[in-house]
Backbone as a ProteinNet text record, in pm:
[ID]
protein_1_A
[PRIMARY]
XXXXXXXXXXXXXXXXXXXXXXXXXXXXXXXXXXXXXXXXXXXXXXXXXXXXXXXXXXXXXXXXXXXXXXXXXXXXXXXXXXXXXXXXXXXXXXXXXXXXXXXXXXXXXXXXXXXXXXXXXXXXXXXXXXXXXXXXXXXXXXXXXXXXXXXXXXXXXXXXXXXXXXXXXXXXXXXXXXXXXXXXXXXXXXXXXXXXXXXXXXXXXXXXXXXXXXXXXXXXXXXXXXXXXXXXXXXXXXXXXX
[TERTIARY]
83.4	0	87.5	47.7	169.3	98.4	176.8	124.1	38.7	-31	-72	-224.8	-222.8	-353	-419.9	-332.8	-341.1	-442.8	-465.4	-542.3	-658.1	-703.1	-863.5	-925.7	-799.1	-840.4	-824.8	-793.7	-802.5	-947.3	-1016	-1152.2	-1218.8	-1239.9	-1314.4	-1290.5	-1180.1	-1213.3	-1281.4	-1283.5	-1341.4	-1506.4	-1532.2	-1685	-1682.1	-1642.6	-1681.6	-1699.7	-1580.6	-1628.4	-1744.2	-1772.9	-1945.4	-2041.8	-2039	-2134.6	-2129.7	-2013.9	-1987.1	-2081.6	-2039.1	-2107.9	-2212.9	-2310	-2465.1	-2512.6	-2446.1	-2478.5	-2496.9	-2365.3	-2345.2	-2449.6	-2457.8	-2600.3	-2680.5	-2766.9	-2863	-2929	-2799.6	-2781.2	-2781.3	-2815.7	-2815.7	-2992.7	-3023.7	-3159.8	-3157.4	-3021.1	-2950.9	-3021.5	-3161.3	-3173.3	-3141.9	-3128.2	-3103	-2997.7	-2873.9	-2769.9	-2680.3	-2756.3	-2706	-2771.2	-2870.1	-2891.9	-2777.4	-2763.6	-2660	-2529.1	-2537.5	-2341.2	-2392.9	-2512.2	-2504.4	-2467.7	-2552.7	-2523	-2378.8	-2330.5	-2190.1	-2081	-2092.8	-2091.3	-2122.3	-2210.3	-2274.2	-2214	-2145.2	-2035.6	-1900.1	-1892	-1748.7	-1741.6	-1822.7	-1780.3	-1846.7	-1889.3	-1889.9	-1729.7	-1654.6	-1527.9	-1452	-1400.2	-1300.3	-1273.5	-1384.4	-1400.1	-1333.1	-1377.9	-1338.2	-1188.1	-1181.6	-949	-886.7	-965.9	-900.1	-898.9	-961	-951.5	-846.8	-870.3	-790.4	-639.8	-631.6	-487.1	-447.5	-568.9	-479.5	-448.8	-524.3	-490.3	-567.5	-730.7	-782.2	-697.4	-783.4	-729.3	-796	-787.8	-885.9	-906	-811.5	-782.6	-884.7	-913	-987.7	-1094.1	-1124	-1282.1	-1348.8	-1268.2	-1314.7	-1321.8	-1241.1	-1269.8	-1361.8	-1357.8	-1463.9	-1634.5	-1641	-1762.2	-1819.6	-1690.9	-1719.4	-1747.1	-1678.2	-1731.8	-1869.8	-1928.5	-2026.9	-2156.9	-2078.1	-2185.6	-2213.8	-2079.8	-2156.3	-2193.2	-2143.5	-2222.7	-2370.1	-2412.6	-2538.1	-2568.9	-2529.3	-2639.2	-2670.3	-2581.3	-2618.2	-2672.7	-2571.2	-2587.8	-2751.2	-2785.7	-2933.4	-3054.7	-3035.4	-3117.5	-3134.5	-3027	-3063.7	-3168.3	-3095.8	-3163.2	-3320.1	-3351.1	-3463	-3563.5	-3511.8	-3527.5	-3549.2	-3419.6	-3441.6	-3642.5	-3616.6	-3681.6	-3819.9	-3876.1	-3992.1	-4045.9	-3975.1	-3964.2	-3963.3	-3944.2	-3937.8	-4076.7	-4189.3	-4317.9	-4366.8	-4348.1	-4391	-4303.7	-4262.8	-4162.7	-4059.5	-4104.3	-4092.6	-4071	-4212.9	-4141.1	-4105.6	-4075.8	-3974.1	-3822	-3759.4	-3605	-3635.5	-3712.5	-3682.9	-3667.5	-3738.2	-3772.6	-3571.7	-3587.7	-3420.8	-3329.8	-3297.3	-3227.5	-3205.9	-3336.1	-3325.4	-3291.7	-3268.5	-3223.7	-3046	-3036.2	-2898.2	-2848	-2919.6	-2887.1	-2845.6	-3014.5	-2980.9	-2925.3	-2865.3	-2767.7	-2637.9	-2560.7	-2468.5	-2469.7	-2588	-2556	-2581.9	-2577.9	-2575.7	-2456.3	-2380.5	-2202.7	-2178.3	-2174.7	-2103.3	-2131.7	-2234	-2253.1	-2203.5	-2205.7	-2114	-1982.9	-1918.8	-1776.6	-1742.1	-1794.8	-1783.1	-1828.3	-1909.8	-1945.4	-1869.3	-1833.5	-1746.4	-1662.4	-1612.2	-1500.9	-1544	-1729.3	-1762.9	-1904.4	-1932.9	-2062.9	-2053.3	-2119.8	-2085.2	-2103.4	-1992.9	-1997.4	-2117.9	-2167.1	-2266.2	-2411	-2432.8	-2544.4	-2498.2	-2566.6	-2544.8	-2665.2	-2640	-2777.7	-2858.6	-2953.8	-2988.2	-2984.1	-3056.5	-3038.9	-2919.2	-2817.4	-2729.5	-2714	-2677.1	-2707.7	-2670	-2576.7	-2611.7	-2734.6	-2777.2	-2899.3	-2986.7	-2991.1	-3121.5	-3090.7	-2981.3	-2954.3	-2966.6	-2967.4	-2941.8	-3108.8	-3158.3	-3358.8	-3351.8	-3410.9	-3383.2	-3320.6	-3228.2	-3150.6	-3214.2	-3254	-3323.7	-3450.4	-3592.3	-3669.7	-3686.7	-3600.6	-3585.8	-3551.1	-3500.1	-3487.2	-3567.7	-3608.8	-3768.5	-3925.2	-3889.2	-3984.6	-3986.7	-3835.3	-3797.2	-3818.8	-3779.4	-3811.5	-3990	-4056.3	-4233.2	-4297.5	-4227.9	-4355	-4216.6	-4096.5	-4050.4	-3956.5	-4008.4	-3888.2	-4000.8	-3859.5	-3915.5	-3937.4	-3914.3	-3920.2	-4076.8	-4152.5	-4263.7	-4324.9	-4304.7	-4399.6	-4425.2	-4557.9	-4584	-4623.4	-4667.1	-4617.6	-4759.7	-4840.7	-4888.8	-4791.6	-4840.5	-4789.9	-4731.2	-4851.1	-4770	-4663.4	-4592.7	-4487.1	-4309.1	-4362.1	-4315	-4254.6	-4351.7	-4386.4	-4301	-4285.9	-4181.1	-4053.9	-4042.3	-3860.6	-3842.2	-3899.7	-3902.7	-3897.3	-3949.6	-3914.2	-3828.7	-3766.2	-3596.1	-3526.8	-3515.6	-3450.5	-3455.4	-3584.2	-3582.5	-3525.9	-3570.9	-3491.3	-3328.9	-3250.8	-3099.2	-3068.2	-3135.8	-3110.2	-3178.9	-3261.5	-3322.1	-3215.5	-3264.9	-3191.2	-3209.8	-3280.5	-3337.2	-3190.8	-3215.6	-3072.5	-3079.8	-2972.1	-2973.8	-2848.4	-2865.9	-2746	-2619.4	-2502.8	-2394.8	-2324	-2370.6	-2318.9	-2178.4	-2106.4	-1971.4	-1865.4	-1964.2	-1917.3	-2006.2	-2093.5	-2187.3	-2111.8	-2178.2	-2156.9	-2177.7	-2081.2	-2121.7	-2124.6	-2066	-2059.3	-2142.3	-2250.4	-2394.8	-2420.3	-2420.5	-2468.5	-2343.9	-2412	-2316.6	-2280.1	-2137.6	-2092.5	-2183.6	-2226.9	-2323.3	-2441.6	-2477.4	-2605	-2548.7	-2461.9	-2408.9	-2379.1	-2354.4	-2293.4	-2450.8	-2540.3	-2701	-2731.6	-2730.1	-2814.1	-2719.8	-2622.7	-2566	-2544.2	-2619.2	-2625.3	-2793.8	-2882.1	-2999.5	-3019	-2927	-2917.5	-2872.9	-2754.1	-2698.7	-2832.5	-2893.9	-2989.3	-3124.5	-3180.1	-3233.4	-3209.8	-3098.4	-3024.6	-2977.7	-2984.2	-2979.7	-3124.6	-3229.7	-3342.3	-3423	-3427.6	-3439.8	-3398.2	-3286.7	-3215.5	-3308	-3341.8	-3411.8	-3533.9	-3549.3	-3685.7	-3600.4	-3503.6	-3385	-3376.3	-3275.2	-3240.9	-3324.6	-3451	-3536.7	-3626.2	-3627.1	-3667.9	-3551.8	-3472.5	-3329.9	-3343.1	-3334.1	-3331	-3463.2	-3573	-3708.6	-3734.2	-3659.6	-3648.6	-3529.6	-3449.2	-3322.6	-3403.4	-3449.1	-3484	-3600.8	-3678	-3778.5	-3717.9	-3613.4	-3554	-3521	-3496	-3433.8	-3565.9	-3665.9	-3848.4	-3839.6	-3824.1	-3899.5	-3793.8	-3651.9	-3544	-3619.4	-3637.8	-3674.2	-3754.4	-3879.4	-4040.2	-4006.6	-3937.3	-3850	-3766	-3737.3	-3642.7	-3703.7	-3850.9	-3950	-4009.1	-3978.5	-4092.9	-4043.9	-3909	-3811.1	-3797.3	-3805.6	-3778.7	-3930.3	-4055.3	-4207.9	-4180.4	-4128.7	-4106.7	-4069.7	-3922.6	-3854.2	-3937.3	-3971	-4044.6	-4186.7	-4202	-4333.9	-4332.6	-4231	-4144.2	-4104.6	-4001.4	-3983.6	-4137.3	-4212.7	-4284.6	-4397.9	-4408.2	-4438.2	-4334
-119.2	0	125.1	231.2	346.9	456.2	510.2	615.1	735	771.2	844.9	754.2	649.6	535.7	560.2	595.5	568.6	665.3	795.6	872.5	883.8	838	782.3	660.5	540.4	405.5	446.6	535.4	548.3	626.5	696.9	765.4	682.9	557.5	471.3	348.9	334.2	252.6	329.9	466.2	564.7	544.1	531.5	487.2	380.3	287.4	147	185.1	249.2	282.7	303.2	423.6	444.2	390.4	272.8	200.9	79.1	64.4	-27.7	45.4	185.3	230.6	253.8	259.4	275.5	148.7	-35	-168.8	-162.6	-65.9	-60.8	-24.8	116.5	232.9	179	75.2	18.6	-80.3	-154.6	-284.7	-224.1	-91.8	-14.1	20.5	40.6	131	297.7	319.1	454.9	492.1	469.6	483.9	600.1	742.2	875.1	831.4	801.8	788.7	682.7	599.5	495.8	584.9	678.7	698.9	829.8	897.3	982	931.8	817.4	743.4	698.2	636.2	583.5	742	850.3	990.5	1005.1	1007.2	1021.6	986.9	847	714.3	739.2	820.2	863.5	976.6	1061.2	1140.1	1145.2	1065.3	990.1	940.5	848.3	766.3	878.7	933	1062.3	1124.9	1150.6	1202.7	1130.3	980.6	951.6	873	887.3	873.6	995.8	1104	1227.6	1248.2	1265.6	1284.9	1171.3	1062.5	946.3	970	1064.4	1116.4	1227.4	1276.3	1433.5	1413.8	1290	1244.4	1151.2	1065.9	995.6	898	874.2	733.1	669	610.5	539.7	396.4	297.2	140.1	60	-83.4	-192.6	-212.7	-174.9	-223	-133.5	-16.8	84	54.8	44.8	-17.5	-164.8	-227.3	-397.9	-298.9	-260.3	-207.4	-82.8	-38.2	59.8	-14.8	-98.8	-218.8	-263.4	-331.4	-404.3	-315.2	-190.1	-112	-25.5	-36.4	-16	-96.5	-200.6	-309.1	-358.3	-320.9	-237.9	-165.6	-23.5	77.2	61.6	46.7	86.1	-62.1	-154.8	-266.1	-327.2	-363.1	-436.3	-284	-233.2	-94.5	-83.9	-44.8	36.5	-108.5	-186.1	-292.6	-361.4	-348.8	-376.1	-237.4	-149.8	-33.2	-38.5	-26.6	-51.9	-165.8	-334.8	-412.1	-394.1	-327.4	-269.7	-195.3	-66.7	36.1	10.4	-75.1	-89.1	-262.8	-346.4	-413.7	-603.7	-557.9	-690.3	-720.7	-633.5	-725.6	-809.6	-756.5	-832.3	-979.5	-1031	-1177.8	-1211.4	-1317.8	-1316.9	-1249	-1195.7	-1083.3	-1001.6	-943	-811.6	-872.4	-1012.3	-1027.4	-1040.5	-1081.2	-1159.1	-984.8	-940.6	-766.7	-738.7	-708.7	-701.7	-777	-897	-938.6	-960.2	-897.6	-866.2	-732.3	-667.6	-528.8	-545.7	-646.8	-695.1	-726.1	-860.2	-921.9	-853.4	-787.4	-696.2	-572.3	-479.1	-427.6	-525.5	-641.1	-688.6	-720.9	-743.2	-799.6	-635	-567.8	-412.4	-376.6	-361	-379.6	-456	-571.6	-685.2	-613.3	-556.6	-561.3	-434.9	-341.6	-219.4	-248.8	-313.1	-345.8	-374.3	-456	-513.4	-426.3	-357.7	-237.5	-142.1	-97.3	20.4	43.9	-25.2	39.8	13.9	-31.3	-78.4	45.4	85.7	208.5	344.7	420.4	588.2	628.7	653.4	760.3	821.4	896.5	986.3	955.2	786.3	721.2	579.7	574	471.2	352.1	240.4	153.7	95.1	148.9	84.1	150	162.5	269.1	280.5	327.3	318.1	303.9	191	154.3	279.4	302	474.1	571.8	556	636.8	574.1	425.5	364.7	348.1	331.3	328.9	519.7	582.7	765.7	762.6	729.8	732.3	661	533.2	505.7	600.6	631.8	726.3	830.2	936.6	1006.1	1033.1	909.2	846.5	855.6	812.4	778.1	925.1	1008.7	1117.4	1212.8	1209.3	1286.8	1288.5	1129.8	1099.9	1105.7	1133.9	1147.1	1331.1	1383.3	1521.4	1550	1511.7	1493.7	1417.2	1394.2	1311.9	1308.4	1344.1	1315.4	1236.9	1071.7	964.3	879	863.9	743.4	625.9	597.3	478.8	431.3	540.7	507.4	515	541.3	507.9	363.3	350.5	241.6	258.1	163.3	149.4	72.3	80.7	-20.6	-113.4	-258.4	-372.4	-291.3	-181.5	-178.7	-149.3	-52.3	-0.8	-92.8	-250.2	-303.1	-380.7	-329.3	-361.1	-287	-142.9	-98.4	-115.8	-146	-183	-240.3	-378.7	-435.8	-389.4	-305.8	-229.3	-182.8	-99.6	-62.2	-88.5	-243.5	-348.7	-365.2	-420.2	-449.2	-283.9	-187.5	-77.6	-88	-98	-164.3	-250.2	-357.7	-436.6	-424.5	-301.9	-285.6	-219.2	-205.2	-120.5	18.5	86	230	315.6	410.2	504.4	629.3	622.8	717.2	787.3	964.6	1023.5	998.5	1024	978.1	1129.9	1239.6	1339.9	1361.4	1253.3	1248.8	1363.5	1358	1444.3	1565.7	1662	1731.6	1874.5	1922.9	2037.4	2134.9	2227.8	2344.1	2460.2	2477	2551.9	2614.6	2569.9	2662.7	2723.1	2757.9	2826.8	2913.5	3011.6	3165.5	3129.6	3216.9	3195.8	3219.4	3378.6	3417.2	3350.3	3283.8	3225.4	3105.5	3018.1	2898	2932.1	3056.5	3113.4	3113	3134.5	3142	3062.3	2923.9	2855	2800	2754.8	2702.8	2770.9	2955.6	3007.3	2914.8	2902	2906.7	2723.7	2654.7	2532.3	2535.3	2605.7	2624.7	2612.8	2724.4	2806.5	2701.7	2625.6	2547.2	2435.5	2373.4	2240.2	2318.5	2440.8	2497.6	2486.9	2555.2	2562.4	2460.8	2318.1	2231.2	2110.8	2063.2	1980.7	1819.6	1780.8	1668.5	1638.3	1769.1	1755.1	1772.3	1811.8	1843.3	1749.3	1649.6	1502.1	1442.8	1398.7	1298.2	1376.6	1496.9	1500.4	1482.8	1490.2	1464.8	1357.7	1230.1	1135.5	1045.2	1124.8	1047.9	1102.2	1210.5	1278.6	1191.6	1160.9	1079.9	982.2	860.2	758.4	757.2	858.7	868.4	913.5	996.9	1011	915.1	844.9	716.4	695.8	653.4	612.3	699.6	855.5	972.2	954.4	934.4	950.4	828	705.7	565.4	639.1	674.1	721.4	825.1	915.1	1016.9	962.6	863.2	740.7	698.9	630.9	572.2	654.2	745.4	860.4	898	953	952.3	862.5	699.4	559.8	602.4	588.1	631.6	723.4	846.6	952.1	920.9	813.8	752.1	690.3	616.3	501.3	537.2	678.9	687.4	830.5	848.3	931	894.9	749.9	641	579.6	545.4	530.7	599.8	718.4	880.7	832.6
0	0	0	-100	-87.7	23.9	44.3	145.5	156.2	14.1	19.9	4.2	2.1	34.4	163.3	260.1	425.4	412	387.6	505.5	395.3	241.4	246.6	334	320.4	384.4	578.4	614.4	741.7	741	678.9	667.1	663.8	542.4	540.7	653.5	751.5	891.9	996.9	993.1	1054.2	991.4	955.4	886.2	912.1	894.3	960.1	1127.5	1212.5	1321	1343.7	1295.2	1327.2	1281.5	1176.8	1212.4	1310.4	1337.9	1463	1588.9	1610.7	1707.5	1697.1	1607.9	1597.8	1635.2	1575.4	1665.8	1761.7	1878	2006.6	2063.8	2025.3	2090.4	2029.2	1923.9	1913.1	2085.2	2031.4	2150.6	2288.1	2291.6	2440.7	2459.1	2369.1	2336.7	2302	2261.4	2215.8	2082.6	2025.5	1926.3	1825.7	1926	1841.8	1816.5	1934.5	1905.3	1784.2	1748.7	1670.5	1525.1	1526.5	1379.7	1350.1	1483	1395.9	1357.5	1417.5	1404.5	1215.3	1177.5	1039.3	950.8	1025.1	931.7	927	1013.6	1068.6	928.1	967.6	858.3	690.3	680.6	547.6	533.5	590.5	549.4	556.8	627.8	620.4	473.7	461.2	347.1	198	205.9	80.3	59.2	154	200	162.9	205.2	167.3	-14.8	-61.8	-240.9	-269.4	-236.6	-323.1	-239	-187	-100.6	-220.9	-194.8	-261	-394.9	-490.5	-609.5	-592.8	-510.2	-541.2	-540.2	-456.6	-378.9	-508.2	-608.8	-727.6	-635.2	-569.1	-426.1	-469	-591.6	-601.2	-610.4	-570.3	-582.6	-559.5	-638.3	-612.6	-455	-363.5	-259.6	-150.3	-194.5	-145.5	-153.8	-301.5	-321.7	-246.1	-233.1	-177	6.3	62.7	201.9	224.1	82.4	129.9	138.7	23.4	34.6	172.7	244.1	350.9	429.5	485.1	558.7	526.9	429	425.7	377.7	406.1	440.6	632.7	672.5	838.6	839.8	789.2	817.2	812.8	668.8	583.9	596.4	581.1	563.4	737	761.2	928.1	1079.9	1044.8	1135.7	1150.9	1011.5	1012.8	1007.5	976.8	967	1168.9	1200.8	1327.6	1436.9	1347.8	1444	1400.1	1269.8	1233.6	1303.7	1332.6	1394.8	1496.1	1593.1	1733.4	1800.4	1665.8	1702.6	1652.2	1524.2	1481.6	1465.5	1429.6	1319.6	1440.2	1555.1	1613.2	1639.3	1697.2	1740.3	1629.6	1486.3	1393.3	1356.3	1445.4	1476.8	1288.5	1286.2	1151.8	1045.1	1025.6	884.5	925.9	1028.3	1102.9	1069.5	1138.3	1096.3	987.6	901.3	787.5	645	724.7	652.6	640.7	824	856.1	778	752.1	697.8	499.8	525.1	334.5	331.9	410.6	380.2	349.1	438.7	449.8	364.3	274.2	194.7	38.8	28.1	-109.6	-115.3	35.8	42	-1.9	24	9.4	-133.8	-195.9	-409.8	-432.2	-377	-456.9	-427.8	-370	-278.8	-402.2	-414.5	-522.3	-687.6	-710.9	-837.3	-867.1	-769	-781.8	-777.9	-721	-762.2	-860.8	-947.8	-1042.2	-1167.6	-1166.2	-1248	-1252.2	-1169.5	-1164.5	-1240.7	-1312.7	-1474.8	-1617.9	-1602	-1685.2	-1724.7	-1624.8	-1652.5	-1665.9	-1664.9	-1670	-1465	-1493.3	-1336	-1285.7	-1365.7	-1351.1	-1244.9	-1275.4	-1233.7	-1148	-1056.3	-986	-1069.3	-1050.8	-1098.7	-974.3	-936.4	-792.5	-702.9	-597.1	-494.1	-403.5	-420.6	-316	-193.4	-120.5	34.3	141.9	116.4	198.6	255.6	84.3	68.6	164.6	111.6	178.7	342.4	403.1	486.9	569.6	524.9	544.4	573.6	468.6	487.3	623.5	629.8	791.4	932.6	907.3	1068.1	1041.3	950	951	952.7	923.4	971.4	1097.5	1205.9	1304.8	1373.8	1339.9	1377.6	1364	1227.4	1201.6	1289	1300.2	1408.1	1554	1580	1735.3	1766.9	1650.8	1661	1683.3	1596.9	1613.7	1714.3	1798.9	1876.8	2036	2025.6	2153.3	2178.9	2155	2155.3	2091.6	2001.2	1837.9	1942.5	2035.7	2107.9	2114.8	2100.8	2155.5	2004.9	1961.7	1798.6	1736.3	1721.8	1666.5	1563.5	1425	1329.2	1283.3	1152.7	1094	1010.3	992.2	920.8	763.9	700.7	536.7	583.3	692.3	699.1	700.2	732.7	713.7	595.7	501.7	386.6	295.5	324.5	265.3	264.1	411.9	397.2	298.6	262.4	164.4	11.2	3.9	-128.2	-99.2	-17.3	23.4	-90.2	21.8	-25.3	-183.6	-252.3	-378.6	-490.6	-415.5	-481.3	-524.3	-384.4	-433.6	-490.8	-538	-633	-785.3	-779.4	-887.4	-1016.3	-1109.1	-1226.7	-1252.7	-1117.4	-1141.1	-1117.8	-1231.6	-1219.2	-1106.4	-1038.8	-946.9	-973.4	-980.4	-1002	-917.5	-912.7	-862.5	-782.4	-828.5	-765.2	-794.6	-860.1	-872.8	-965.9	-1061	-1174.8	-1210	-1083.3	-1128.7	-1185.6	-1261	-1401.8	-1273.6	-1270.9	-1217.3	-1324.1	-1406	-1533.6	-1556.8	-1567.9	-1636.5	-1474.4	-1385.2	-1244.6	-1229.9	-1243.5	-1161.9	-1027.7	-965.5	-904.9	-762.5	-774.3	-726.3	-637.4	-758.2	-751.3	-657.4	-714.3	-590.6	-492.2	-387.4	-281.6	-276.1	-306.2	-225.3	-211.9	-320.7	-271.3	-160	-162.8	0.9	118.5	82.1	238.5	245.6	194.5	160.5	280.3	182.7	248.5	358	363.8	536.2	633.9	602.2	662	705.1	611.4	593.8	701.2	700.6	798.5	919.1	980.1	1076.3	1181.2	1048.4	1121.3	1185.6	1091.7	1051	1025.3	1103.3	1063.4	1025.5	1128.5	1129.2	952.9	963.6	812.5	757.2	751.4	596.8	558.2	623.7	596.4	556.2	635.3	587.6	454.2	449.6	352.7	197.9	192.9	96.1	65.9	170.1	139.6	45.7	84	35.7	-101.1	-126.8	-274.2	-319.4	-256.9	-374.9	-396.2	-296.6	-368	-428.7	-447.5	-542.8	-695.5	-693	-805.9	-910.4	-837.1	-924.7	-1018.4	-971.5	-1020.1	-1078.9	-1071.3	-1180.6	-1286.2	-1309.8	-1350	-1486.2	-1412	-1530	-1597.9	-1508.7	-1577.3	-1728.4	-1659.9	-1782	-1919.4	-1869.6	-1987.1	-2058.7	-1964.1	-2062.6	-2139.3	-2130.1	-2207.5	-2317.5	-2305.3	-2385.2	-2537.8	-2492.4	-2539.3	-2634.7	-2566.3	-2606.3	-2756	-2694.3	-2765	-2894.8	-2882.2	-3000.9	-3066.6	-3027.8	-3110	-3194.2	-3148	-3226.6	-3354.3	-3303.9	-3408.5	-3551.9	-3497.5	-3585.7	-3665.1	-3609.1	-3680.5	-3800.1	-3763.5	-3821.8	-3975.2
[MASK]
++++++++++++++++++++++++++++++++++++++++++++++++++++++++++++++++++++++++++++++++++++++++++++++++++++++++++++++++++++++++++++++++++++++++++++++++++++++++++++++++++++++++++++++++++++++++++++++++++++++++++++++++++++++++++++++++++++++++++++++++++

């Protein structure tokens, strides 16, 4: 490993940390506390991709550890807290909910590895376990902000029902932007200095609705993003036939 490897791959054991510690403060009944360690976790690991670009430190070796650690972070971390906090009275399909979050977090980990020198940057294929994992802690926080302590919220059965789509989201083929390579070019300088006092301002007032609301717009994106494709594809084909 050369040395300028060390301080992304020390960011990304620092993200595995915190989702180690969200298990912990799960396994306590720490529930605020275990969702901000996955946020924590979800910016950690945004961080050490981009150093690891800037530094020309990318490596197969980065990518396989950055996986695993965020298959604690984002796949086991939040699936237990979820379990913990909603998901056990329903016996059965509560772990079984839990452990498919797990699972098709881990073939979305695998198939992103393996993709990765083969697709366009731009788009992820599938919901990124982050994401889906970021919805959850902020969920949990949204709701701890509205009512007091998420502890005490109960839940109808569909709600269980969704995890499950979560899940089938990360393994799906819906395109989700990547943030990786976004165009700043066409936006005045101006104008970008507002909107991030704007956002500042926003996650100040607001923190708890910020997040959960971010997150329930990314993974809906992906759905409007296809819907737009198909329309597109529609568009073609009847053109062609004209």
């Amino acid at each position: 490993m050369k040395k300028e490897h060390v301080i992304p791959n020390f960011i990304t054991i620092m993200a595995m940390f915190s989702g180690f510690y969200s298990i912990i403060a799960t396994e306590r009944g720490n529930f605020e506390f275990a969702a901000y360690a996955i946020l924590v976790a979800f910016l950690l690991d945004g961080i050490d991709g981009k150093i690891a670009r800037l530094m020309n430190a990318t490596s197969d070796f980065g990518i396989q550890l950055d996986s695993l650690s965020d298959l604690v972070s984002f796949g086991i971390a939040p699936a237990l807290l979820l379990y913990k906090w909603l998901l056990m009275p329903y016996g059965r399909l509560g772990w079984m909910a839990a452990f498919l979050f797990i699972a098709c977090g881990a073939l979305r980990l695998a198939r992103f590895n393996v993709q990765t020198k083969k697709i366009s940057s731009k788009f992820f294929i599938g919901l990124p376990i982050p994401a889906a994992a970021g919805l959850i802690a902020s969920t949990l926080l949204f709701v701890n902000q509205l009512i007091g302590n998420a502890a005490n919220f109960s839940i109808s059965i569909g709600f269980v029902f969704l995890i499950y789509v979560l899940a089938f989201l990360m393994v799906s083929n819906f395109p989700y932007f990547s943030f990786k390579k976004f165009d700043y070019h066409g936006i005045k300088t101006f104008n970008l200095m507002v909107i991030f006092v704007l956002v500042i301002f926003i996650i100040g007032l607001y923190p708890e609705m910020f997040l959960f609301l971010f997150f329930i717009l990314y993974v809906l994106s992906g759905l409007l993003l296809s819907l737009l494709k198909l329309g597109k594809v529609g568009k073609t084909l009847e053109e062609r036939r004209i």
